[in-house]
Short mmCIF file of C-alpha atoms in Angstrom, two decimals:
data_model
loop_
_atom_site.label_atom_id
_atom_site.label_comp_id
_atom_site.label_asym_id
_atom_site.label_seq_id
_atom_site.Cartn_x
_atom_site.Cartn_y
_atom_site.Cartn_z
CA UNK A 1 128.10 68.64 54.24
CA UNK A 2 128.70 65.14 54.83
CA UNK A 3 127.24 63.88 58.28
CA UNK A 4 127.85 60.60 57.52
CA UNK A 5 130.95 60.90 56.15
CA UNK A 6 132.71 62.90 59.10
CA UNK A 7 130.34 61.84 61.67
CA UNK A 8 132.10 60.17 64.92
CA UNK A 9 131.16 57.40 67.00
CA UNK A 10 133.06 56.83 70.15
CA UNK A 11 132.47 53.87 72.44
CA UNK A 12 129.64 52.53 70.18
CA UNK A 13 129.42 48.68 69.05
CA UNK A 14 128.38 46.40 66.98
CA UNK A 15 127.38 43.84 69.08
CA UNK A 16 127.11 40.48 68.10
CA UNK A 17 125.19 38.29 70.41
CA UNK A 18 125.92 34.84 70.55
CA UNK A 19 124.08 33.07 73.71
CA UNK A 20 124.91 34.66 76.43
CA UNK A 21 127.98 36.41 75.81
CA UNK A 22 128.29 39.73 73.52
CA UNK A 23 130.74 40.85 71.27
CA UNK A 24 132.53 43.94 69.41
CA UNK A 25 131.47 42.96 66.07
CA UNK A 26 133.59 45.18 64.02
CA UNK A 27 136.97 44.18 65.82
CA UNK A 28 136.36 40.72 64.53
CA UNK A 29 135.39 42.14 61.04
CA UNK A 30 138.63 44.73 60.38
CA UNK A 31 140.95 41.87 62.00
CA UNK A 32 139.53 38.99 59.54
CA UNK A 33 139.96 41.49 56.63
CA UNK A 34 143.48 42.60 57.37
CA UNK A 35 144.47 39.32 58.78
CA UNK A 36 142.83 37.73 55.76
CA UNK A 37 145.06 39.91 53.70
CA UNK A 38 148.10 39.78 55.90
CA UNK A 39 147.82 35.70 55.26
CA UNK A 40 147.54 35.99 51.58
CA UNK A 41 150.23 38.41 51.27
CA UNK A 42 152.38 36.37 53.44
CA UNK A 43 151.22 33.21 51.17
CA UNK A 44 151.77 35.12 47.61
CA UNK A 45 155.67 35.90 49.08
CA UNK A 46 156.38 32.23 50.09
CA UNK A 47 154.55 30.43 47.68
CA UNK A 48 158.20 29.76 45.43
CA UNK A 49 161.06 30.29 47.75
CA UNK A 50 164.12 30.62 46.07
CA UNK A 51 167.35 30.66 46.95
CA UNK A 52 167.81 33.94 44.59
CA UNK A 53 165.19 36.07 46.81
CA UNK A 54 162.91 38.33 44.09
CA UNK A 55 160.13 40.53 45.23
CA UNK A 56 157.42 39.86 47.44
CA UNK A 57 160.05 37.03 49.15
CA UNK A 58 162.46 40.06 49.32
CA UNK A 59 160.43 42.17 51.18
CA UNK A 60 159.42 38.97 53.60
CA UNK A 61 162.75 38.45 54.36
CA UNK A 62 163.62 41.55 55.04
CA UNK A 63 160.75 41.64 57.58
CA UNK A 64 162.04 38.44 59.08
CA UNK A 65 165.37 39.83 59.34
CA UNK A 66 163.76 43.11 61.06
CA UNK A 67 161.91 40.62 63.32
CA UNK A 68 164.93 38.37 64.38
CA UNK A 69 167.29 41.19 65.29
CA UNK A 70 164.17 42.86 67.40
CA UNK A 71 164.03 39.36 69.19
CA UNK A 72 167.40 38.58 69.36
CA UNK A 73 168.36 42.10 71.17
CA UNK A 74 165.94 42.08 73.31
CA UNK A 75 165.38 38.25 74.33
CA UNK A 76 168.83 37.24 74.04
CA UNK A 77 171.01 34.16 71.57
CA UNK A 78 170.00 31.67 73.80
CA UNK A 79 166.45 31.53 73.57
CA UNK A 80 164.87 34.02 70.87
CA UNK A 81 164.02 31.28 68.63
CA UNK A 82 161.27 29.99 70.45
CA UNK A 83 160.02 33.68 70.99
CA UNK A 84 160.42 35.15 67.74
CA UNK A 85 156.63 33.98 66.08
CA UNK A 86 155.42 35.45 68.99
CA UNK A 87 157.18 38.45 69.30
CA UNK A 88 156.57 38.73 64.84
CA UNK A 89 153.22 37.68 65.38
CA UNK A 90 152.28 40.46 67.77
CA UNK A 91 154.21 42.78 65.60
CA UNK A 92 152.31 41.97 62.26
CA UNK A 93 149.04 41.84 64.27
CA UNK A 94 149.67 45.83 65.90
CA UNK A 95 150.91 46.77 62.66
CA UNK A 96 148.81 45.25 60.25
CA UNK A 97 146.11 46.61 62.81
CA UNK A 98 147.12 50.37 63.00
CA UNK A 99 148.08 50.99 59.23
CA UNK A 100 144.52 49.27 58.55
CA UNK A 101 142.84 51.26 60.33
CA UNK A 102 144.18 54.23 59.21
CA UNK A 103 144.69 53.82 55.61
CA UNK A 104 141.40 52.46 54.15
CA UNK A 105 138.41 54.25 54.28
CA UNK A 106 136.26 51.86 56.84
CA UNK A 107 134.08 54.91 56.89
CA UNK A 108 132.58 53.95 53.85
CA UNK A 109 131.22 51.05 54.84
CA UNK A 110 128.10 51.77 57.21
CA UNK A 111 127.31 49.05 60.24
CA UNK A 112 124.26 49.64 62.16
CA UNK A 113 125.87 50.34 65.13
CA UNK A 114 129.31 52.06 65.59
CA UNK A 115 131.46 51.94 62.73
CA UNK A 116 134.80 49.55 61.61
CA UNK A 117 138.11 50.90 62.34
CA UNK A 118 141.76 49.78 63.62
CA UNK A 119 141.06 46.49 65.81
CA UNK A 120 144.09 48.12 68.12
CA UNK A 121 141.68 50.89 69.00
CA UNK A 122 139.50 49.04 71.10
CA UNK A 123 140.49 48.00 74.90
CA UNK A 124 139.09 44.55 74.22
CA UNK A 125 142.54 43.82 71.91
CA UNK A 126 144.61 45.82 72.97
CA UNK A 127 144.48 44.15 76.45
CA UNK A 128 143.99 40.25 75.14
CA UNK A 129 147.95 40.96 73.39
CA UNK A 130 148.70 42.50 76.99
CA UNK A 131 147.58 39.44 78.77
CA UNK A 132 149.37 37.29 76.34
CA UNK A 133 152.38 39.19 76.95
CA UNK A 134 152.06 38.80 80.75
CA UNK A 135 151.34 35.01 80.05
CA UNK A 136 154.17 35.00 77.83
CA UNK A 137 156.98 36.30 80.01
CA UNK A 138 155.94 33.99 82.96
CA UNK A 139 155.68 31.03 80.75
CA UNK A 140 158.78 32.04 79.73
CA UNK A 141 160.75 32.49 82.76
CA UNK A 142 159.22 29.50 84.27
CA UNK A 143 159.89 27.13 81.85
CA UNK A 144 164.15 28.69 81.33
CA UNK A 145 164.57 28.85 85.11
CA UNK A 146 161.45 27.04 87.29
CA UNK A 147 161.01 27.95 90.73
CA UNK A 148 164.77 30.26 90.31
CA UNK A 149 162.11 32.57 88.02
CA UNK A 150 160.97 34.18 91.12
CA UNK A 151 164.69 34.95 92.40
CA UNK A 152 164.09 38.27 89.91
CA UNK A 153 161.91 39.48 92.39
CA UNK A 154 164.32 39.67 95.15
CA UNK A 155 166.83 40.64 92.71
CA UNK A 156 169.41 42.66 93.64
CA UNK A 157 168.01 42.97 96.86
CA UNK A 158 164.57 42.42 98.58
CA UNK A 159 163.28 45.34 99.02
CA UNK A 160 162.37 45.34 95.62
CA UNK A 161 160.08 42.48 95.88
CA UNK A 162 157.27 45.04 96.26
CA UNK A 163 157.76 46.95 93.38
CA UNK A 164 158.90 43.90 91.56
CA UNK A 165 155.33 42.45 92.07
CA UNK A 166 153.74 45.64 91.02
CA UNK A 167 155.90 46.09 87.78
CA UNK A 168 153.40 42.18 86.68
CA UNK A 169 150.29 45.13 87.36
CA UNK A 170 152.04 47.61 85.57
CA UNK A 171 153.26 46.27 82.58
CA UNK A 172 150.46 44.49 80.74
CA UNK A 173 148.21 47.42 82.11
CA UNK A 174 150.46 49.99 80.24
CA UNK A 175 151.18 48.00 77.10
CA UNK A 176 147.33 47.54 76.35
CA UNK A 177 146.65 51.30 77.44
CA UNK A 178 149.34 53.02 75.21
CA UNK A 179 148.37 50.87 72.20
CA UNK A 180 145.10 51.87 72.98
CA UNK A 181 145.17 55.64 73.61
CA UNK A 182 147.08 56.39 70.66
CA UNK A 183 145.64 54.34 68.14
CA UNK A 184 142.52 55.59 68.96
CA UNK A 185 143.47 59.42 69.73
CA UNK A 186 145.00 59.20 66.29
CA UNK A 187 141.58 58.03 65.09
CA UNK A 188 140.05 61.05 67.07
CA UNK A 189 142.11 63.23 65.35
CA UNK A 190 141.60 62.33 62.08
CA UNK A 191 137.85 62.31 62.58
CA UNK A 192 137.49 65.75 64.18
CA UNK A 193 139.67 67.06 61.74
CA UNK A 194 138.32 65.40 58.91
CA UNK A 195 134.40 66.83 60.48
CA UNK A 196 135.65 70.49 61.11
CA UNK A 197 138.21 70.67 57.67
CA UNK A 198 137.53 67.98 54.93
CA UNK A 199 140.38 69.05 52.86
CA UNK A 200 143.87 69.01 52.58
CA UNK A 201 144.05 69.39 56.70
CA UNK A 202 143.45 66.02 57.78
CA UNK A 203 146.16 65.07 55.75
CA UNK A 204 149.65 65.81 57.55
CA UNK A 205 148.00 64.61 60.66
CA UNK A 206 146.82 61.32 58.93
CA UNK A 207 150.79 61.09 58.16
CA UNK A 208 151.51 61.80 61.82
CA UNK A 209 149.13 58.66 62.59
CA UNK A 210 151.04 56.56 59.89
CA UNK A 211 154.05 57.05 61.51
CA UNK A 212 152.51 57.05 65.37
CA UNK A 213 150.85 53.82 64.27
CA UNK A 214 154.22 51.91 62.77
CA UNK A 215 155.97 53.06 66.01
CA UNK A 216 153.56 51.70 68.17
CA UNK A 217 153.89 48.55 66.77
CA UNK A 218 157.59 48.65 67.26
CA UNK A 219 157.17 49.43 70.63
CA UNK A 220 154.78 47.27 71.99
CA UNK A 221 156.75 44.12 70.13
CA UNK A 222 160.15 45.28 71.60
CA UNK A 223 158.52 45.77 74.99
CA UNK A 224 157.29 42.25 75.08
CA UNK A 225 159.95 40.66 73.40
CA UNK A 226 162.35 42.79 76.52
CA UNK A 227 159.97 41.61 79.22
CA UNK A 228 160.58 38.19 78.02
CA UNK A 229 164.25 39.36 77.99
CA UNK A 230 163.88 40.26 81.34
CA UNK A 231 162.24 36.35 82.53
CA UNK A 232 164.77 34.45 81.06
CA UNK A 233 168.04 36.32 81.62
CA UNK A 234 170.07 34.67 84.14
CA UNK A 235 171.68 36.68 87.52
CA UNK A 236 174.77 35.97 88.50
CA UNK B 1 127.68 63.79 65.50
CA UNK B 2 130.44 64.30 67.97
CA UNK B 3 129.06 61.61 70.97
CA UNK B 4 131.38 61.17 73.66
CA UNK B 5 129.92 58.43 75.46
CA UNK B 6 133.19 57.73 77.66
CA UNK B 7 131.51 56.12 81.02
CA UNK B 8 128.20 55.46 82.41
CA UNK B 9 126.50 54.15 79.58
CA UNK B 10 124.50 50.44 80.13
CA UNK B 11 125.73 49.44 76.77
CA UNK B 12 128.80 50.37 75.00
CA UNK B 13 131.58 53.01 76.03
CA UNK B 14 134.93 53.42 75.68
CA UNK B 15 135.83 50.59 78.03
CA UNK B 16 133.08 47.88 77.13
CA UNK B 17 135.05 44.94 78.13
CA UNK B 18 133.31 41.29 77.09
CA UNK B 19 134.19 38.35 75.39
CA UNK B 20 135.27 40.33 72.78
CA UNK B 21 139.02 39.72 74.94
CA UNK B 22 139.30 36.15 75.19
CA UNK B 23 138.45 35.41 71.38
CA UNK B 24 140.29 38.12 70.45
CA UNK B 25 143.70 36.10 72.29
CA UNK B 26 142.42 33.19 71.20
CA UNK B 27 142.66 34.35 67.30
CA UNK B 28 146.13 36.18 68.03
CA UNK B 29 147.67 32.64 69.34
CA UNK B 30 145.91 30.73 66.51
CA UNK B 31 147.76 33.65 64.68
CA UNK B 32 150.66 33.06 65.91
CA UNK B 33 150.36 29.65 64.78
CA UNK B 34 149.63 30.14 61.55
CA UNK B 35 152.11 32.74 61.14
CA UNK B 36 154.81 30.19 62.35
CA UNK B 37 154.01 27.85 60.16
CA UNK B 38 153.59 29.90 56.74
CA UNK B 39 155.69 32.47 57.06
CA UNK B 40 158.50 32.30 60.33
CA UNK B 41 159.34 28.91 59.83
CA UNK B 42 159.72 28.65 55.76
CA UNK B 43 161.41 32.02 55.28
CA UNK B 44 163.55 31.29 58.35
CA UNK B 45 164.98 27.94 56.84
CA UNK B 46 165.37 29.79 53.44
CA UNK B 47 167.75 32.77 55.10
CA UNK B 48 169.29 30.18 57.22
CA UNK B 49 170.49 28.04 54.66
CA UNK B 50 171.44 30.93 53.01
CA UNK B 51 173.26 32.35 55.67
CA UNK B 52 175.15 29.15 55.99
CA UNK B 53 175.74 28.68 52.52
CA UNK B 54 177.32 31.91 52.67
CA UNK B 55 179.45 31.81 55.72
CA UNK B 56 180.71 28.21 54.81
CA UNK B 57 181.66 29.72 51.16
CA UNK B 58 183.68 31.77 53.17
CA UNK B 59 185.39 29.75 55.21
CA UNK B 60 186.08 27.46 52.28
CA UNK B 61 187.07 30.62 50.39
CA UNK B 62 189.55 31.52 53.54
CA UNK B 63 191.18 28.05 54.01
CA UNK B 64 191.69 28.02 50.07
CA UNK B 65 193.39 31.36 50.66
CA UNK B 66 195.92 29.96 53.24
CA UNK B 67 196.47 26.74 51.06
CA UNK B 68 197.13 28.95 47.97
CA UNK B 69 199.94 31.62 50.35
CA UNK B 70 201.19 28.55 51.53
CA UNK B 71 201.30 27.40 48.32
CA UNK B 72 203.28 30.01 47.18
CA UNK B 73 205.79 30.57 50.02
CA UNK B 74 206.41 26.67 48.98
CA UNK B 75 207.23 27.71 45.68
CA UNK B 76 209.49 31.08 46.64
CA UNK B 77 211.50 28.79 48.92
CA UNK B 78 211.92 26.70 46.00
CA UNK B 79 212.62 29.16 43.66
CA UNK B 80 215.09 30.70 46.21
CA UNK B 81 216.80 27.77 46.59
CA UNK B 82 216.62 26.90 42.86
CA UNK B 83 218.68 30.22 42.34
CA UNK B 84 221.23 29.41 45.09
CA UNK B 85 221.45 26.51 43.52
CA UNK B 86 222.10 27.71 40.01
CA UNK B 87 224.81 30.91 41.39
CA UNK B 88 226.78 27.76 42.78
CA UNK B 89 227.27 25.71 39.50
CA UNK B 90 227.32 29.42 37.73
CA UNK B 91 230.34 30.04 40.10
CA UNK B 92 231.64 26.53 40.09
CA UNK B 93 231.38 26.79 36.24
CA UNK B 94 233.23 30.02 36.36
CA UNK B 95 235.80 28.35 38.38
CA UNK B 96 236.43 25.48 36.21
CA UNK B 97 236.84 27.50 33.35
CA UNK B 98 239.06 29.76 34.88
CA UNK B 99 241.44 27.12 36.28
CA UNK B 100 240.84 25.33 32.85
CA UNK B 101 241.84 28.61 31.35
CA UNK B 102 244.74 29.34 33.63
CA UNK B 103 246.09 25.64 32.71
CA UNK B 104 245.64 26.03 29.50
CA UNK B 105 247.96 29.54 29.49
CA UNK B 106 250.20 27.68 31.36
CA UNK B 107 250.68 24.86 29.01
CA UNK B 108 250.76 27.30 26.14
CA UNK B 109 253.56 29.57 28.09
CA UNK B 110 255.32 26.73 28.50
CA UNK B 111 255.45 25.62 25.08
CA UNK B 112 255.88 28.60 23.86
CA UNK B 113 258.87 29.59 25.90
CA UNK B 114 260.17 25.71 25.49
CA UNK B 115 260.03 26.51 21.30
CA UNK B 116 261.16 30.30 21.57
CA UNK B 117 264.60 28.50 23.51
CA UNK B 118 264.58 26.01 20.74
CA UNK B 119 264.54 28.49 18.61
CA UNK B 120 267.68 30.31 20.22
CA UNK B 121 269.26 27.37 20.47
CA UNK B 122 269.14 26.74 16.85
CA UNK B 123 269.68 30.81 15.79
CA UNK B 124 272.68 30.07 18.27
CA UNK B 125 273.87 27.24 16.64
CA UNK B 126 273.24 28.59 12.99
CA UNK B 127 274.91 31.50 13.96
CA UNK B 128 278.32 29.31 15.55
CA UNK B 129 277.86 27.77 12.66
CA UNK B 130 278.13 30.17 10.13
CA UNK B 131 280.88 32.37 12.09
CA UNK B 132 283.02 28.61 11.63
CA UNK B 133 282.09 28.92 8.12
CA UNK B 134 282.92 32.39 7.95
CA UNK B 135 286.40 32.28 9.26
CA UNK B 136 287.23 29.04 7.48
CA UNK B 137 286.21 31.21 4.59
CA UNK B 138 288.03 34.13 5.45
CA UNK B 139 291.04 31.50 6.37
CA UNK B 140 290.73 30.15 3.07
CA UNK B 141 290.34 33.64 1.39
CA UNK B 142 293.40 34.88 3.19
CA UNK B 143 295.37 31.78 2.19
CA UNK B 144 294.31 32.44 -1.49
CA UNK B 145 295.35 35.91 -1.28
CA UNK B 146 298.81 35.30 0.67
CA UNK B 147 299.45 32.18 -2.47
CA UNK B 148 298.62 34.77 -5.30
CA UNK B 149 301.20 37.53 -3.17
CA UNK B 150 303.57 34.80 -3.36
CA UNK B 151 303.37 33.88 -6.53
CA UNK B 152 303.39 37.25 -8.12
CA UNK B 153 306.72 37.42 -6.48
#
């Protein structure tokens, strides 16, 4: 049958050496692609904006509508406007990311070392947008509230101060880990199945990962965009 | 073939954390940038100005609404009080031309009884008139007829 084809790799690299430090070299290659054609997509749709949407600038505002109303629920009126690339941004990135991963064939394309695949499957990614997240929401709260940021943690009394502090351990910790596991336990999946039963099989579960993959993006943007939420919103 | 290589191995692994992390949130935030600029900000401005375009259409639309019902309560309390108006000349009309009428009945009762009483007068008179006759002629007749009795004597 087809070893190469259905073979699996787990936790095996390209790695791309530049002076001292080392690198995941496929991450880098799947994101350029699918960023590459997320940009081009995204400059084909607003290339001739019209006031009379048609198309491709349909479907972009639609997403930018989907996008707003994620930010604007979760972050709030006051101050979703400055969040929203961010929020969209991440959003695109997962999603772009996932569906990538799992709808074109990467297994075609034969690397030395480890194979290409969804970017969001490796820990190296998936816990950069978790950082940026944690970043994000401090930034965030410090720059709405200043020092009155850090009333949250007493709030509504102090004894949750502890757990307050270990929800900043928590959070980025279990955004880049659930991106992570199911992206690539959906990639598992797939691959076993696709190495025990070529045909037909794999299939439903490749739908499963489809729809596990959009929903993860959904939920890691709307968790970030509600931490955010969370920085900014004033007690009373 | 199937190689889980979870932990433990000098190179590679599930959880190979390196550089790979900072470049990779380097590139999201350039992202992010880039993103802003091509595709948040432009379509943003385009649904915003058509969002506004719409709701001010529909204010306009609104206010125009209230100018035209005010509009036309204006012109119902006009017409309204056109009609008022136009019942009281109707009835003042009315009025006149039955007082008008009335007079003239009068005036022609009047004259009319005034000429029938003439006219009674004058049958009265006539008839005086003609009973004088009518004796004198019966006087005369019976004179004529006494002379003839007289002279057949």
């Amino acid at each position: 049958m087809l070893p190469n084809f259905a073979a699996l790799e787990v936790g095996q690299h390209l790695y791309w050496q530049i002076g001292n430090i080392r690198l995941h070299g496929q991450v880098f290659l799947t994101s350029w692609i699918l960023l590459g054609a997320l940009l081009v997509f995204i400059s084909l749709g607003t290339k001739k904006m019209e006031n009379d949407p048609k198309g491709l600038q349909n479907l972009l505002e639609f997403l930018w509508d989907y996008i707003r109303d994620l930010a604007r629920t979760q972050i709030g009126e006051k101050v979703y406007r400055d969040w929203m690339p961010f929020i969209g941004t991440l959003f695109l990135f997962v999603f772009v990311s996932n569906w990538g991963g799992a709808l074109i064939p990467w297994r075609l394309i034969k690397l030395p070392s480890g194979e290409l695949g969804a970017p969001t499957a490796d820990i190296n990614t998936t816990i950069a947008l978790a950082l940026l997240v944690s970043l994000s929401y401090f930034y965030a709260g410090l720059s709405n509230k200043g020092w009155r940021y850090f009333e949250y943690y007493v709030h509504p009394t102090p004894i949750m101060l502890p757990f307050k502090i270990l929800e900043d351990f928590t959070k980025p910790l279990s955004l880049s880990f659930r991106l992570f596991g199911n992206i690539l336990a959906d990639e598992l999946v797939v691959g076993v199945l696709v190495f025990l039963v070529p045909l037909i099989l794999p299939i439903p579960v490749m739908f499963l990962g489809l729809f596990t993959s959009a929903i993860q993006a959904l939920i890691f943007a709307t968790l970030a965009a509600y931490y955010i939420g969370e920085a900014v919103e004033e007690h009373h | 073939m199937l190689a889980f290589n979870f932990f433990g191995a000098t190179e590679g692994g599930l959880f190979d954390i390196n550089a790979t992390l900072p470049l990779m949130a380097i590139q999201v935030v350039a992202l992010t940038y880039i993103l802003n600029s091509l595709f948040f900000k432009p379509v943003g401005n385009v649904v915003e100005k058509r969002e506004k375009f719409v709701s001010d259409n529909i204010i306009e639309a609104k206010n125009k609404l209230s100018e035209v019902k005010k509009l036309e309560a204006d012109l119902l309390s006009q017409l309204q009080s056109a009609r008022t108006e136009a019942q009281r000349i109707v009835s003042e009309a009315e009025n006149e031309s039955d007082k008008l009428f009335k007079e003239a009945l009068e005036l022609a009762n009047n004259e009319a009884n005034a000429s029938k009483e003439k006219a009674r007068l004058e049958i009265e008179s006539q008839t005086s008139a003609a009973r004088d006759q009518l004796s004198k002629q019966a006087d005369d007749l019976s004179e004529l007829i006494v002379n003839r009795l007289i002279l057949e004597k």
